[in-house]
């Protein structure tokens, strides 16, 4: 496998259903994508091109080869590295309302026990000082880095919100962008990739049990283990995103959203409406 044989990258954004997009494309007989996110151009570039190309197992019937790594959008070093190694590549960015994206990202880490209940500490622009949750939604700056290196016809910008209403149309746009035969359908994945309503062990108890994680891993599919887990697992109640906090987030992202809308020619005004989600909007 050579670098020149890699045709496209899904570069992000995080918590924008890019796994759904990847799994849908993997159903296409002409497309090959490795399952794990490689994060080569963002985290593992020092491993070299031999390591990277070995992650792909192209078969004779595969016309297109690509990969998905959400970290490419929000890692400043990724764009110039990709341009240097893959000047021919096609890029796909699937974006989501940055306020909902930040909240969904927070809920994911809360679910894992990696952040606490004080949501303002992580999402309030007056307190958080950037960081993972806020910086992940600076789409205009992130895509500008790629558009400074690639022509606009090499970048396809999709919106997460369209998946809910027109999933097939979303995938048809990807199919056309990748120059696949028009008669080939790419059926969308119909089940939730990550269901945030599934019962989980509480963050506090998860921390207590963390030292046993490696020991328990081989037994996760055991009926006795699953029965024991079901006793202590509960659907989480996520810290709510208040209207005041959402207003501050909207004000924080408004300049980025306006510039992005002008650059992509898309109406993104709905992202700046103050409708507060009652639970994590991912799924």
Coordinates of C-alpha atoms in Angstrom, one line a residue:
X1 CA 0.0 0.0 0.0
X2 CA 1.4 3.4 -1.0
X3 CA 0.4 6.9 0.3
X4 CA -0.8 7.8 -3.2
X5 CA -3.4 5.0 -3.0
X6 CA -5.3 6.6 -0.1
X7 CA -8.2 8.6 -1.5
X8 CA -10.0 10.4 1.3
X9 CA -10.0 11.3 4.9
X10 CA -12.8 12.0 7.3
X11 CA -11.2 14.7 9.5
X12 CA -14.0 15.4 12.1
X13 CA -15.5 17.0 14.0
X14 CA -15.6 15.0 17.3
X15 CA -19.1 14.1 18.5
X16 CA -20.6 14.8 15.1
X17 CA -21.6 11.2 14.1
X18 CA -18.5 10.6 12.0
X19 CA -18.5 7.0 13.2
X20 CA -22.0 6.7 11.8
X21 CA -20.6 8.1 8.5
X22 CA -17.7 5.7 8.5
X23 CA -19.8 2.6 9.2
X24 CA -22.2 3.6 6.5
X25 CA -19.4 3.9 4.0
X26 CA -17.9 0.6 5.1
X27 CA -21.0 -1.1 3.8
X28 CA -20.1 0.0 0.2
X29 CA -18.3 -2.8 -1.6
X30 CA -16.0 -0.4 -3.3
X31 CA -14.7 1.3 -0.2
X32 CA -12.1 0.2 2.4
X33 CA -11.7 1.9 5.7
X34 CA -9.9 0.5 8.7
X35 CA -12.0 0.4 11.8
X36 CA -9.8 2.1 14.4
X37 CA -9.1 5.8 14.2
X38 CA -5.5 5.9 13.3
X39 CA -4.7 9.5 14.4
X40 CA -1.6 9.3 12.4
X41 CA -1.2 12.9 11.3
X42 CA -2.2 14.2 14.8
X43 CA -0.7 11.9 17.4
X44 CA 1.5 9.2 15.8
X45 CA 3.2 10.9 13.0
X46 CA 6.6 9.9 14.3
X47 CA 5.7 6.2 13.5
X48 CA 6.3 7.0 9.9
X49 CA 4.6 6.2 6.6
X50 CA 5.4 2.5 6.7
X51 CA 3.4 2.1 9.9
X52 CA 0.6 4.2 8.5
X53 CA 0.2 2.4 5.2
X54 CA 0.3 -1.0 6.9
X55 CA -3.0 -0.1 8.7
X56 CA -4.8 -0.5 5.3
X57 CA -5.6 -3.8 3.8
X58 CA -6.8 -2.9 0.3
X59 CA -8.5 -5.7 -1.6
X60 CA -8.7 -5.9 -5.4
X61 CA -12.4 -5.0 -5.5
X62 CA -11.8 -1.8 -3.4
X63 CA -11.8 1.3 -5.6
X64 CA -11.4 3.8 -2.8
X65 CA -9.4 3.7 0.4
X66 CA -9.9 6.2 3.3
X67 CA -9.8 6.6 7.0
X68 CA -11.5 8.6 9.8
X69 CA -9.6 10.4 12.6
X70 CA -11.5 13.1 14.4
X71 CA -8.4 14.6 15.8
X72 CA -7.2 15.9 12.4
X73 CA -9.5 18.9 12.5
X74 CA -8.5 20.3 15.9
X75 CA -4.8 19.4 15.8
X76 CA -2.8 22.4 14.2
X77 CA 0.0 20.2 13.0
X78 CA -2.3 17.8 11.1
X79 CA -3.2 20.0 8.1
X80 CA 0.4 20.7 6.9
X81 CA 1.4 17.1 7.5
X82 CA -1.6 15.9 5.4
X83 CA -0.8 18.4 2.6
X84 CA 2.8 17.3 2.6
X85 CA 2.1 13.5 2.4
X86 CA -1.3 13.4 0.7
X87 CA -1.6 16.4 -1.7
X88 CA -4.2 14.6 -3.8
X89 CA -6.5 13.7 -0.9
X90 CA -10.2 14.5 -0.6
X91 CA -11.3 15.7 2.8
X92 CA -14.7 15.3 4.5
X93 CA -15.7 17.4 7.6
X94 CA -19.0 16.6 9.3
X95 CA -19.9 19.4 11.7
X96 CA -22.4 19.8 14.4
X97 CA -23.9 22.8 16.3
X98 CA -20.8 23.7 18.3
X99 CA -22.7 24.3 21.5
X100 CA -24.4 20.8 21.4
X101 CA -21.0 19.3 20.3
X102 CA -19.3 20.8 23.4
X103 CA -22.1 19.5 25.7
X104 CA -22.1 16.1 24.1
X105 CA -18.3 15.8 24.5
X106 CA -18.7 16.8 28.2
X107 CA -21.4 14.2 28.7
X108 CA -19.2 11.5 27.2
X109 CA -16.4 12.2 29.6
X110 CA -18.8 12.6 32.5
X111 CA -20.1 9.2 31.6
X112 CA -16.6 7.8 31.8
X113 CA -15.9 9.5 35.1
X114 CA -13.3 11.8 33.7
X115 CA -15.0 15.1 34.5
X116 CA -17.1 16.2 37.5
X117 CA -20.6 17.6 37.9
X118 CA -19.6 21.3 37.8
X119 CA -20.4 21.8 34.1
X120 CA -19.5 25.5 34.2
X121 CA -15.9 24.6 35.1
X122 CA -15.6 22.9 31.7
X123 CA -18.0 24.8 29.4
X124 CA -18.2 28.4 30.6
X125 CA -15.9 30.4 28.3
X126 CA -15.2 32.7 31.3
X127 CA -13.8 29.9 33.3
X128 CA -12.6 27.1 31.0
X129 CA -10.1 29.1 29.0
X130 CA -10.4 27.0 25.9
X131 CA -9.6 23.4 26.4
X132 CA -11.0 20.3 24.7
X133 CA -14.7 21.1 25.0
X134 CA -14.6 24.7 23.7
X135 CA -11.8 24.5 21.2
X136 CA -13.4 21.5 19.5
X137 CA -16.1 23.8 18.0
X138 CA -13.8 26.4 16.5
X139 CA -14.7 25.1 13.0
X140 CA -13.9 28.1 10.9
X141 CA -10.3 28.3 12.2
X142 CA -9.8 24.6 11.9
X143 CA -11.1 24.4 8.3
X144 CA -9.3 27.6 7.3
X145 CA -6.1 25.7 8.0
X146 CA -7.1 23.1 5.4
X147 CA -8.5 25.6 2.9
X148 CA -5.2 27.5 2.9
X149 CA -3.6 24.3 1.6
X150 CA -6.3 22.7 -0.5
X151 CA -8.7 24.0 -3.1
X152 CA -12.4 24.2 -1.9
X153 CA -13.4 21.4 -4.3
X154 CA -11.2 19.1 -2.2
X155 CA -13.3 19.7 1.0
X156 CA -16.8 18.5 1.6
X157 CA -18.6 20.0 4.6
X158 CA -21.6 18.1 6.0
X159 CA -23.9 19.0 8.8
X160 CA -24.7 16.5 11.6
X161 CA -28.3 17.9 11.8
X162 CA -29.1 16.6 8.2
X163 CA -28.5 13.0 9.3
X164 CA -31.7 13.1 11.4
X165 CA -33.9 14.2 8.5
X166 CA -32.1 13.0 5.3
X167 CA -29.5 10.4 6.0
X168 CA -29.5 8.9 2.5
X169 CA -29.1 12.4 0.9
X170 CA -26.1 13.0 3.2
X171 CA -24.5 9.8 2.0
X172 CA -25.4 10.5 -1.6
X173 CA -23.4 13.8 -1.3
X174 CA -20.4 11.8 0.0
X175 CA -20.8 9.3 -2.8
X176 CA -20.8 12.0 -5.4
X177 CA -17.9 13.8 -3.8
X178 CA -15.9 10.6 -3.9
X179 CA -16.8 10.1 -7.6
X180 CA -18.5 6.8 -7.1
X181 CA -20.9 5.4 -9.7
X182 CA -24.2 7.2 -9.3
X183 CA -26.2 3.9 -9.4
X184 CA -24.4 2.5 -6.4
X185 CA -26.4 3.1 -3.2
X186 CA -24.8 3.6 0.2
X187 CA -27.4 2.6 2.7
X188 CA -27.2 4.5 6.0
X189 CA -26.6 2.7 9.3
X190 CA -30.0 2.7 11.0
X191 CA -29.0 1.8 14.6
X192 CA -27.4 4.3 17.0
X193 CA -23.6 4.0 17.0
X194 CA -23.3 5.2 20.6
X195 CA -26.5 5.2 22.7
X196 CA -26.2 7.6 25.6
X197 CA -29.3 6.2 27.3
X198 CA -27.8 2.8 27.9
X199 CA -27.4 2.0 31.6
X200 CA -23.8 2.5 32.8
X201 CA -22.0 2.3 36.1
X202 CA -22.0 5.6 37.9
X203 CA -18.8 7.8 37.5
X204 CA -18.0 7.5 41.2
X205 CA -18.3 3.7 41.3
X206 CA -16.4 3.5 38.0
X207 CA -13.4 5.2 39.7
X208 CA -13.5 2.8 42.5
X209 CA -13.6 -0.2 40.2
X210 CA -11.0 1.2 37.8
X211 CA -8.1 -1.0 39.1
X212 CA -10.1 -4.1 38.3
X213 CA -10.8 -3.1 34.7
X214 CA -8.0 -5.1 33.1
X215 CA -8.9 -8.2 35.2
X216 CA -12.6 -8.0 34.3
X217 CA -12.1 -7.4 30.6
X218 CA -11.9 -11.1 29.6
X219 CA -15.2 -11.8 31.4
X220 CA -17.3 -9.0 30.0
X221 CA -19.4 -11.4 27.7
X222 CA -19.9 -13.9 30.5
X223 CA -23.6 -14.1 31.5
X224 CA -22.7 -14.0 35.2
X225 CA -20.6 -10.8 34.7
X226 CA -23.4 -9.2 32.7
X227 CA -26.0 -10.0 35.2
X228 CA -23.9 -8.5 38.0
X229 CA -23.3 -5.4 36.0
X230 CA -27.0 -5.0 35.3
X231 CA -27.6 -4.8 39.1
X232 CA -25.3 -1.7 39.5
X233 CA -25.7 0.0 36.1
X234 CA -28.2 2.8 35.8
X235 CA -29.2 5.4 33.1
X236 CA -27.2 8.5 34.0
X237 CA -28.7 11.9 34.7
X238 CA -26.3 14.3 33.1
X239 CA -25.7 17.7 34.5
X240 CA -28.0 20.0 32.5
X241 CA -26.9 22.7 30.1
X242 CA -28.6 25.8 31.5
X243 CA -30.0 28.6 29.3
X244 CA -27.6 31.1 30.7
X245 CA -24.6 28.8 30.0
X246 CA -25.9 28.1 26.5
X247 CA -26.2 31.9 25.9
X248 CA -22.6 32.4 26.8
X249 CA -21.6 29.5 24.5
X250 CA -23.6 31.0 21.7
X251 CA -21.9 34.3 22.1
X252 CA -18.5 32.6 22.2
X253 CA -19.1 30.7 19.0
X254 CA -21.1 33.3 17.0
X255 CA -18.1 34.9 15.2
X256 CA -16.9 31.4 14.1
X257 CA -20.4 30.3 13.0
X258 CA -20.9 33.5 10.9
X259 CA -17.6 33.2 9.2
X260 CA -18.1 29.5 8.6
X261 CA -21.5 30.1 7.0
X262 CA -20.1 32.7 4.7
X263 CA -17.2 30.4 3.7
X264 CA -19.4 27.3 3.0
X265 CA -22.5 29.1 1.7
X266 CA -24.7 27.3 4.3
X267 CA -27.3 28.8 6.6
X268 CA -26.1 28.0 10.1
X269 CA -28.4 30.5 11.9
X270 CA -30.1 27.6 13.7
X271 CA -26.9 27.0 15.6
X272 CA -27.3 30.3 17.3
X273 CA -30.8 29.7 18.6
X274 CA -31.1 29.3 22.4
X275 CA -33.0 26.0 22.7
X276 CA -31.6 24.1 25.6
X277 CA -31.2 20.3 25.2
X278 CA -32.7 18.4 28.1
X279 CA -30.2 15.5 27.9
X280 CA -27.1 14.7 26.0
X281 CA -28.1 15.2 22.3
X282 CA -25.8 12.6 21.0
X283 CA -26.9 9.2 19.7

